[in-house]
Amino acid sequence: MKIEKMRVNHLENPLCFSICPLSFSWIVTDADGSRQRWARIRVAECFSCQTSMAEDSFWKQAEILFDSGEDAAADSMDYPVSLDLKPRTGYLWEVTVMADNGESASAMGKFETGKMDEPWMGQWISPKIEEKSENGLQQAEGANQVSTILAKKFFMDESLELSSGAARLYICGLGVYECWINGKKVGEEYLAPGYHSYDFHLQAQTYDVAPYLKAGENEICIWLGEGWFKGRLGFDGGFTDIYGDRLYAIAELYVKNEQGEKLAVRTDDTWESRVSPITFNNIYDGEVYDARREYWTDSLTEEQAENTLGGSAEALSEPAGKPGYGAVELAAPERCGALTDRYGLPIVKKDSFAVKELIHTPKGETVLDFGQEITGWVEMDCDFPVGTKITLSAGEILQNDCFYRENLRTAKAEFTYISNGKRALARPHFTFYGFRYMKVECDVPVKADQFTAWHLRSDFDQIGQIETGNAKVNQLFSNALWGQKDNFLDVPTDCPQRDERLGWTGDAQVFSETACYNMYMPAFYRKYLWDMRAEQSILGGSVPNVVPRLKQGMVAEHGSCPWADAGVMIPWNVYQHYGSKTLLAETYPGMKAWVDCQRKREEAIEGPHLVKDGFHFADWLALDNEQPGPFGATDPLYIASAYYYRCADIVAQSAKILGYEEAKEYRELADAIKNAIHEKYFDENGLCVCKTQTGAAIAICFGLTDAQEGEALEARVKANKDHLNTGFVGTTMLCPALTATGHNDTAVTLLLNEDFPSWLYSVNLGATTIWERWDSVGPDGTISAEGMNSLNHYSYESIEAWMYGYVCGIRPAEPGFRRAILEPHPDQRLHYAKGRLETPMGLYESSWSCDESGKMNYSFTVPFGAEAELRLPDGRMEVLTAGKWEY
């Protein structure tokens, strides 16, 4: 018996995250028993969390801050504890579990608080605006500089010995930053502090910097770039300086040993600014890195110096007044919220790819094919003569065997490196790309082994996996999985490559159930939903089309179905999958605010409880509208009213779960909306009058009718030659609606179709992610002239939730899979299906296979502490407890 996945607020051993309210969770594995008899949780303060986990004596000596005792009601998915935590303090926690058969196990975890409400000793600093230096060379370019370096030298006592964890750097840089100490990058995180609603809060990061410090003189450098904070965002050129018009940083570095704690360095006006070798950077357009400007670290040859700002080697060797060195000034961001401990997960490197093929195109281009569309960048082993320039340009697809990037619109998506004559591993710092291909332009020949592609995303891990007997379906699963990996870089973006990359709420909403199956998502969504509630607070509860919300242009709009319904649907899916009442309570105010906003708006127009006006994306990019354009044929006000009902129903359920008296109020509202929908949108036979695939699928999945809507839906699919014609809304619900009403064979037919429109159509054309449109690429490989053709868009990947929940048959009967439904729907055309899901209770497995005689074989795994309702196609129904089962 083991205890694993010990998490604090859904994070393993979190370092200085926002952890209020505080909740613990754990998973029991390798147990002979079937369920928990009791659990005991203890919490104690420790020295920087460095106490050995094997020290049994620790608990005898420690001052216990919390001891639950043997709690028979302890919930392993969500155990909230109220503690008076101190800032910048380490804590150990231990859980002991006793099983029903008498076996037991214990394990320890740790967490550390950040600054919390403690005042900052560091001050916000920014490069001082200098026009010209005495020798005529431009110094630090101040407010208009696209990148800068802020630096400070400090001394460490030679007698001070630091163990890991005994030195902490608390820091935030705007727009984005990297910190370097003594020439080494601090931590494994990139693009910090990430993308969030800066006007409501600024997230500080914390790093263990003991490994980077040395006795004597040390130097800390904060590299700053524009990022989402200052660089351009939005369409048609977008907007710049959205949150601020200059670069900023704030930091404090503390060292600690048994004798006490010392503030070793902090940001103030004694720092200096330096011109950065990054001469250009932008999220959309890329980065230019001129290594000849790295002159502060080593002496240069005369030739190198002449190539550096027109200076000379002699001038550059001067310790003061060097070109490129300047002062800083105390300046705080004026249009931003307060500094807080972080919510966002670190953005980290997750996978690497070697060049699959080095292509020489008919146009004479050199193109690198990495074989998989990813989000991230390419690192280059550069050993070139001084002044050599190499440029990489990102693209998703080749056209006529040549490089192509017109579908990126105005995004240049380039990285240029200019050599200083020294060998270097060159990479971007303050941008990222969505790409499979990189075109290489260089003055000298290059080789494939000089390049490695790195995938970047928020630091969450895969928890779900599906395999079938159909290789193309397996490729589809991989494509959908990669779409999520590529588009979950701090916010759930629509796409990672063109001049957009925004947190579109509609895309995030329709995909959220699949996202929760694939990856462990509660901490990621907690941050996104925090920003969403912040944006709602100035919109009367309305939810923006994109979060964070750009306050200008079309992307500032809000309240459109089903984009705005993300405010309710996402937290509900998170609760269903992970079972945390603590997180549900935290997100509930935003859920309620959106329903209240809708109610206020619809009640202002006399009549029944229906959505009666407004712009709605509705079934975006559906194929069933005879009129040209991106809008589907299903009445948008029907879709909006159906979502209004579903959201009110969810708020009523959530209020009841949380014990709020207003549950009755929202139940009555939901019932009134449902009745109004029946009056307007259903005929005398109880069938939806919106006679589209989407209209029927919504009616089924939202429980709007008990009539034979499934037969109507199947008939519409058959009438369309067994093909779908749905958009963002209908596609999410289509196969679940068919299977739930007894038409699984038709759902599987849709899955297995290979011609347009279908999921496998793109697989046959070599896609490694999912496209924005069903026909973004034609059968001849030519990209569509329709425009809006991202080849890495995850909305249609929502088919995976059906594959988990119905093909493999793993669905939550109770939140967090404490009780699950195991109801596989085998189809011999798939030969077999295997599903694995690491839930908050532990591992569920569900697999089926068909042998040569046609006999079906089933295998299931139920984790410790859980039970499952087994429903087999022959009508057998059983309740399974923890263990492995075969039929």
PDB file of C-alpha atoms in Angstrom, residues 103-273:
ATOM      1  CA  GLU A 103      -3.115  -2.221   6.293  1.00  0.00           C
ATOM      2  CA  SER A 104      -1.816   1.330   6.451  1.00  0.00           C
ATOM      3  CA  ALA A 105       0.642   3.692   4.817  1.00  0.00           C
ATOM      4  CA  SER A 106       2.052   7.158   5.438  1.00  0.00           C
ATOM      5  CA  ALA A 107       3.705   9.739   3.215  1.00  0.00           C
ATOM      6  CA  MET A 108       4.940  13.295   3.524  1.00  0.00           C
ATOM      7  CA  GLY A 109       4.700  16.304   1.263  1.00  0.00           C
ATOM      8  CA  LYS A 110       5.729  19.922   1.471  1.00  0.00           C
ATOM      9  CA  PHE A 111       4.623  23.372   0.482  1.00  0.00           C
ATOM     10  CA  GLU A 112       5.983  26.851   0.943  1.00  0.00           C
ATOM     11  CA  THR A 113       4.218  30.179   1.121  1.00  0.00           C
ATOM     12  CA  GLY A 114       5.216  33.188  -0.921  1.00  0.00           C
ATOM     13  CA  LYS A 115       5.131  36.841   0.000  1.00  0.00           C
ATOM     14  CA  MET A 116       1.393  36.674   0.729  1.00  0.00           C
ATOM     15  CA  ASP A 117       0.468  40.092   2.201  1.00  0.00           C
ATOM     16  CA  GLU A 118       3.992  40.929   3.344  1.00  0.00           C
ATOM     17  CA  PRO A 119       5.156  44.342   2.079  1.00  0.00           C
ATOM     18  CA  TRP A 120       7.834  44.217  -0.599  1.00  0.00           C
ATOM     19  CA  MET A 121      11.279  45.531   0.341  1.00  0.00           C
ATOM     20  CA  GLY A 122      12.254  45.540  -3.326  1.00  0.00           C
ATOM     21  CA  GLN A 123      11.055  48.458  -5.446  1.00  0.00           C
ATOM     22  CA  TRP A 124       9.792  48.485  -9.006  1.00  0.00           C
ATOM     23  CA  ILE A 125      12.566  49.689 -11.301  1.00  0.00           C
ATOM     24  CA  SER A 126      12.764  50.499 -14.999  1.00  0.00           C
ATOM     25  CA  PRO A 127      15.554  51.682 -17.313  1.00  0.00           C
ATOM     26  CA  LYS A 128      16.023  55.408 -16.975  1.00  0.00           C
ATOM     27  CA  ILE A 129      15.225  57.333 -20.121  1.00  0.00           C
ATOM     28  CA  GLU A 130      18.478  58.705 -21.522  1.00  0.00           C
ATOM     29  CA  GLU A 131      18.728  60.598 -24.768  1.00  0.00           C
ATOM     30  CA  LYS A 132      22.446  60.457 -25.512  1.00  0.00           C
ATOM     31  CA  SER A 133      25.646  59.756 -23.666  1.00  0.00           C
ATOM     32  CA  GLU A 134      28.638  62.096 -23.844  1.00  0.00           C
ATOM     33  CA  ASN A 135      30.357  60.073 -26.535  1.00  0.00           C
ATOM     34  CA  GLY A 136      27.247  60.245 -28.695  1.00  0.00           C
ATOM     35  CA  LEU A 137      26.246  56.630 -28.371  1.00  0.00           C
ATOM     36  CA  GLN A 138      22.712  55.844 -27.322  1.00  0.00           C
ATOM     37  CA  GLN A 139      22.484  54.411 -23.842  1.00  0.00           C
ATOM     38  CA  ALA A 140      19.714  52.357 -22.271  1.00  0.00           C
ATOM     39  CA  GLU A 141      16.701  53.218 -24.372  1.00  0.00           C
ATOM     40  CA  GLY A 142      14.339  53.529 -21.444  1.00  0.00           C
ATOM     41  CA  ALA A 143      10.621  53.422 -21.938  1.00  0.00           C
ATOM     42  CA  ASN A 144      10.822  52.704 -25.677  1.00  0.00           C
ATOM     43  CA  GLN A 145      13.252  49.811 -25.452  1.00  0.00           C
ATOM     44  CA  VAL A 146      11.879  46.445 -26.561  1.00  0.00           C
ATOM     45  CA  SER A 147      14.330  44.591 -24.351  1.00  0.00           C
ATOM     46  CA  THR A 148      16.724  45.483 -21.589  1.00  0.00           C
ATOM     47  CA  ILE A 149      18.864  43.925 -18.893  1.00  0.00           C
ATOM     48  CA  LEU A 150      18.749  45.138 -15.292  1.00  0.00           C
ATOM     49  CA  ALA A 151      21.801  44.119 -13.284  1.00  0.00           C
ATOM     50  CA  LYS A 152      23.297  44.312  -9.803  1.00  0.00           C
ATOM     51  CA  LYS A 153      26.493  43.004  -8.199  1.00  0.00           C
ATOM     52  CA  PHE A 154      26.390  41.893  -4.581  1.00  0.00           C
ATOM     53  CA  PHE A 155      28.583  40.024  -2.138  1.00  0.00           C
ATOM     54  CA  MET A 156      28.002  36.822  -0.191  1.00  0.00           C
ATOM     55  CA  ASP A 157      29.789  36.134   3.095  1.00  0.00           C
ATOM     56  CA  GLU A 158      32.538  33.607   2.353  1.00  0.00           C
ATOM     57  CA  SER A 159      31.700  31.752   5.578  1.00  0.00           C
ATOM     58  CA  LEU A 160      28.058  31.270   4.545  1.00  0.00           C
ATOM     59  CA  GLU A 161      27.216  27.740   3.455  1.00  0.00           C
ATOM     60  CA  LEU A 162      23.909  27.406   1.660  1.00  0.00           C
ATOM     61  CA  SER A 163      22.008  24.180   1.225  1.00  0.00           C
ATOM     62  CA  SER A 164      19.345  23.764  -1.418  1.00  0.00           C
ATOM     63  CA  GLY A 165      16.258  25.680  -0.401  1.00  0.00           C
ATOM     64  CA  ALA A 166      18.132  28.141   1.810  1.00  0.00           C
ATOM     65  CA  ALA A 167      18.100  30.973  -0.714  1.00  0.00           C
ATOM     66  CA  ARG A 168      14.933  32.291  -2.288  1.00  0.00           C
ATOM     67  CA  LEU A 169      14.417  34.813  -5.060  1.00  0.00           C
ATOM     68  CA  TYR A 170      10.992  36.493  -5.189  1.00  0.00           C
ATOM     69  CA  ILE A 171      10.602  38.257  -8.516  1.00  0.00           C
ATOM     70  CA  CYS A 172       8.342  39.647 -11.198  1.00  0.00           C
ATOM     71  CA  GLY A 173       9.345  41.183 -14.515  1.00  0.00           C
ATOM     72  CA  LEU A 174       7.128  42.932 -17.053  1.00  0.00           C
ATOM     73  CA  GLY A 175       6.441  42.111 -19.875  1.00  0.00           C
ATOM     74  CA  VAL A 176       8.315  38.762 -19.685  1.00  0.00           C
ATOM     75  CA  TYR A 177      11.617  37.983 -18.061  1.00  0.00           C
ATOM     76  CA  GLU A 178      14.432  35.563 -17.429  1.00  0.00           C
ATOM     77  CA  CYS A 179      16.721  35.858 -14.426  1.00  0.00           C
ATOM     78  CA  TRP A 180      20.413  34.965 -14.572  1.00  0.00           C
ATOM     79  CA  ILE A 181      22.790  34.676 -11.633  1.00  0.00           C
ATOM     80  CA  ASN A 182      26.519  34.415 -12.261  1.00  0.00           C
ATOM     81  CA  GLY A 183      25.920  33.652 -15.915  1.00  0.00           C
ATOM     82  CA  LYS A 184      23.427  30.830 -15.386  1.00  0.00           C
ATOM     83  CA  LYS A 185      19.700  30.983 -16.059  1.00  0.00           C
ATOM     84  CA  VAL A 186      17.680  30.587 -12.869  1.00  0.00           C
ATOM     85  CA  GLY A 187      15.112  27.785 -12.924  1.00  0.00           C
ATOM     86  CA  GLU A 188      13.545  25.791 -15.739  1.00  0.00           C
ATOM     87  CA  GLU A 189      10.685  28.192 -16.395  1.00  0.00           C
ATOM     88  CA  TYR A 190      10.254  30.334 -19.516  1.00  0.00           C
ATOM     89  CA  LEU A 191       8.120  33.316 -20.535  1.00  0.00           C
ATOM     90  CA  ALA A 192       7.477  34.233 -16.888  1.00  0.00           C
ATOM     91  CA  PRO A 193       5.321  35.709 -15.433  1.00  0.00           C
ATOM     92  CA  GLY A 194       3.062  34.375 -18.183  1.00  0.00           C
ATOM     93  CA  TYR A 195      -0.128  35.821 -19.615  1.00  0.00           C
ATOM     94  CA  HIS A 196      -2.773  36.973 -17.161  1.00  0.00           C
ATOM     95  CA  SER A 197      -5.069  39.930 -16.547  1.00  0.00           C
ATOM     96  CA  TYR A 198      -2.275  42.265 -15.488  1.00  0.00           C
ATOM     97  CA  ASP A 199      -4.697  45.090 -14.768  1.00  0.00           C
ATOM     98  CA  PHE A 200      -6.160  42.999 -11.921  1.00  0.00           C
ATOM     99  CA  HIS A 201      -3.079  41.231 -10.543  1.00  0.00           C
ATOM    100  CA  LEU A 202       0.611  40.674 -11.186  1.00  0.00           C
ATOM    101  CA  GLN A 203       1.962  37.241 -10.385  1.00  0.00           C
ATOM    102  CA  ALA A 204       5.314  36.920  -8.646  1.00  0.00           C
ATOM    103  CA  GLN A 205       7.482  33.828  -9.033  1.00  0.00           C
ATOM    104  CA  THR A 206       9.824  32.241  -6.492  1.00  0.00           C
ATOM    105  CA  TYR A 207      13.025  30.340  -7.223  1.00  0.00           C
ATOM    106  CA  ASP A 208      15.472  28.298  -5.192  1.00  0.00           C
ATOM    107  CA  VAL A 209      18.699  30.122  -6.053  1.00  0.00           C
ATOM    108  CA  ALA A 210      21.129  28.476  -3.617  1.00  0.00           C
ATOM    109  CA  PRO A 211      22.747  26.428  -6.435  1.00  0.00           C
ATOM    110  CA  TYR A 212      23.595  29.623  -8.355  1.00  0.00           C
ATOM    111  CA  LEU A 213      25.265  31.593  -5.560  1.00  0.00           C
ATOM    112  CA  LYS A 214      28.928  31.607  -4.588  1.00  0.00           C
ATOM    113  CA  ALA A 215      31.098  33.105  -1.903  1.00  0.00           C
ATOM    114  CA  GLY A 216      32.305  36.602  -2.703  1.00  0.00           C
ATOM    115  CA  GLU A 217      31.021  38.694  -5.592  1.00  0.00           C
ATOM    116  CA  ASN A 218      27.837  37.636  -7.362  1.00  0.00           C
ATOM    117  CA  GLU A 219      25.893  39.224 -10.180  1.00  0.00           C
ATOM    118  CA  ILE A 220      22.162  39.041 -10.831  1.00  0.00           C
ATOM    119  CA  CYS A 221      20.723  40.043 -14.210  1.00  0.00           C
ATOM    120  CA  ILE A 222      17.045  40.345 -15.124  1.00  0.00           C
ATOM    121  CA  TRP A 223      16.446  40.145 -18.872  1.00  0.00           C
ATOM    122  CA  LEU A 224      13.199  41.803 -19.933  1.00  0.00           C
ATOM    123  CA  GLY A 225      11.141  41.618 -23.098  1.00  0.00           C
ATOM    124  CA  GLU A 226       7.770  42.919 -24.240  1.00  0.00           C
ATOM    125  CA  GLY A 227       5.612  39.801 -24.048  1.00  0.00           C
ATOM    126  CA  TRP A 228       1.835  40.058 -23.733  1.00  0.00           C
ATOM    127  CA  PHE A 229       2.197  43.007 -21.370  1.00  0.00           C
ATOM    128  CA  LYS A 230       3.668  45.531 -23.804  1.00  0.00           C
ATOM    129  CA  GLY A 231       3.954  43.885 -27.220  1.00  0.00           C
ATOM    130  CA  ARG A 232       1.260  43.805 -29.844  1.00  0.00           C
ATOM    131  CA  LEU A 233      -1.845  41.657 -29.460  1.00  0.00           C
ATOM    132  CA  GLY A 234      -4.984  41.353 -31.567  1.00  0.00           C
ATOM    133  CA  PHE A 235      -6.005  41.416 -35.218  1.00  0.00           C
ATOM    134  CA  ASP A 236      -5.001  43.633 -38.134  1.00  0.00           C
ATOM    135  CA  GLY A 237      -1.804  44.783 -36.525  1.00  0.00           C
ATOM    136  CA  GLY A 238      -3.301  44.644 -33.074  1.00  0.00           C
ATOM    137  CA  PHE A 239      -2.590  46.931 -30.154  1.00  0.00           C
ATOM    138  CA  THR A 240       0.606  47.658 -28.259  1.00  0.00           C
ATOM    139  CA  ASP A 241       1.284  48.871 -24.718  1.00  0.00           C
ATOM    140  CA  ILE A 242      -2.013  47.364 -23.574  1.00  0.00           C
ATOM    141  CA  TYR A 243      -0.955  47.160 -19.933  1.00  0.00           C
ATOM    142  CA  GLY A 244       2.132  49.373 -19.856  1.00  0.00           C
ATOM    143  CA  ASP A 245       4.522  51.291 -22.104  1.00  0.00           C
ATOM    144  CA  ARG A 246       7.851  50.409 -20.502  1.00  0.00           C
ATOM    145  CA  LEU A 247       9.667  47.457 -18.936  1.00  0.00           C
ATOM    146  CA  TYR A 248       9.739  46.832 -15.185  1.00  0.00           C
ATOM    147  CA  ALA A 249      11.158  44.484 -12.590  1.00  0.00           C
ATOM    148  CA  ILE A 250      10.925  43.919  -8.857  1.00  0.00           C
ATOM    149  CA  ALA A 251      12.896  41.368  -6.835  1.00  0.00           C
ATOM    150  CA  GLU A 252      14.100  40.303  -3.401  1.00  0.00           C
ATOM    151  CA  LEU A 253      16.750  37.656  -2.712  1.00  0.00           C
ATOM    152  CA  TYR A 254      16.905  36.170   0.793  1.00  0.00           C
ATOM    153  CA  VAL A 255      19.439  33.754   2.217  1.00  0.00           C
ATOM    154  CA  LYS A 256      18.800  31.716   5.318  1.00  0.00           C
ATOM    155  CA  ASN A 257      20.749  29.407   7.603  1.00  0.00           C
ATOM    156  CA  GLU A 258      20.488  28.262  11.201  1.00  0.00           C
ATOM    157  CA  GLN A 259      21.763  31.665  12.382  1.00  0.00           C
ATOM    158  CA  GLY A 260      18.959  33.567  10.706  1.00  0.00           C
ATOM    159  CA  GLU A 261      17.806  35.211   7.492  1.00  0.00           C
ATOM    160  CA  LYS A 262      19.296  38.006   5.433  1.00  0.00           C
ATOM    161  CA  LEU A 263      17.996  40.108   2.563  1.00  0.00           C
ATOM    162  CA  ALA A 264      20.976  39.762   0.245  1.00  0.00           C
ATOM    163  CA  VAL A 265      19.819  41.972  -2.602  1.00  0.00           C
ATOM    164  CA  ARG A 266      16.714  43.849  -3.685  1.00  0.00           C
ATOM    165  CA  THR A 267      15.752  46.019  -6.621  1.00  0.00           C
ATOM    166  CA  ASP A 268      16.337  49.735  -6.054  1.00  0.00           C
ATOM    167  CA  ASP A 269      17.878  52.672  -7.856  1.00  0.00           C
ATOM    168  CA  THR A 270      21.430  51.340  -7.349  1.00  0.00           C
ATOM    169  CA  TRP A 271      20.924  48.794 -10.130  1.00  0.00           C
ATOM    170  CA  GLU A 272      22.137  49.492 -13.657  1.00  0.00           C
ATOM    171  CA  SER A 273      20.511  48.907 -17.032  1.00  0.00           C
TER     172      SER A 273
END
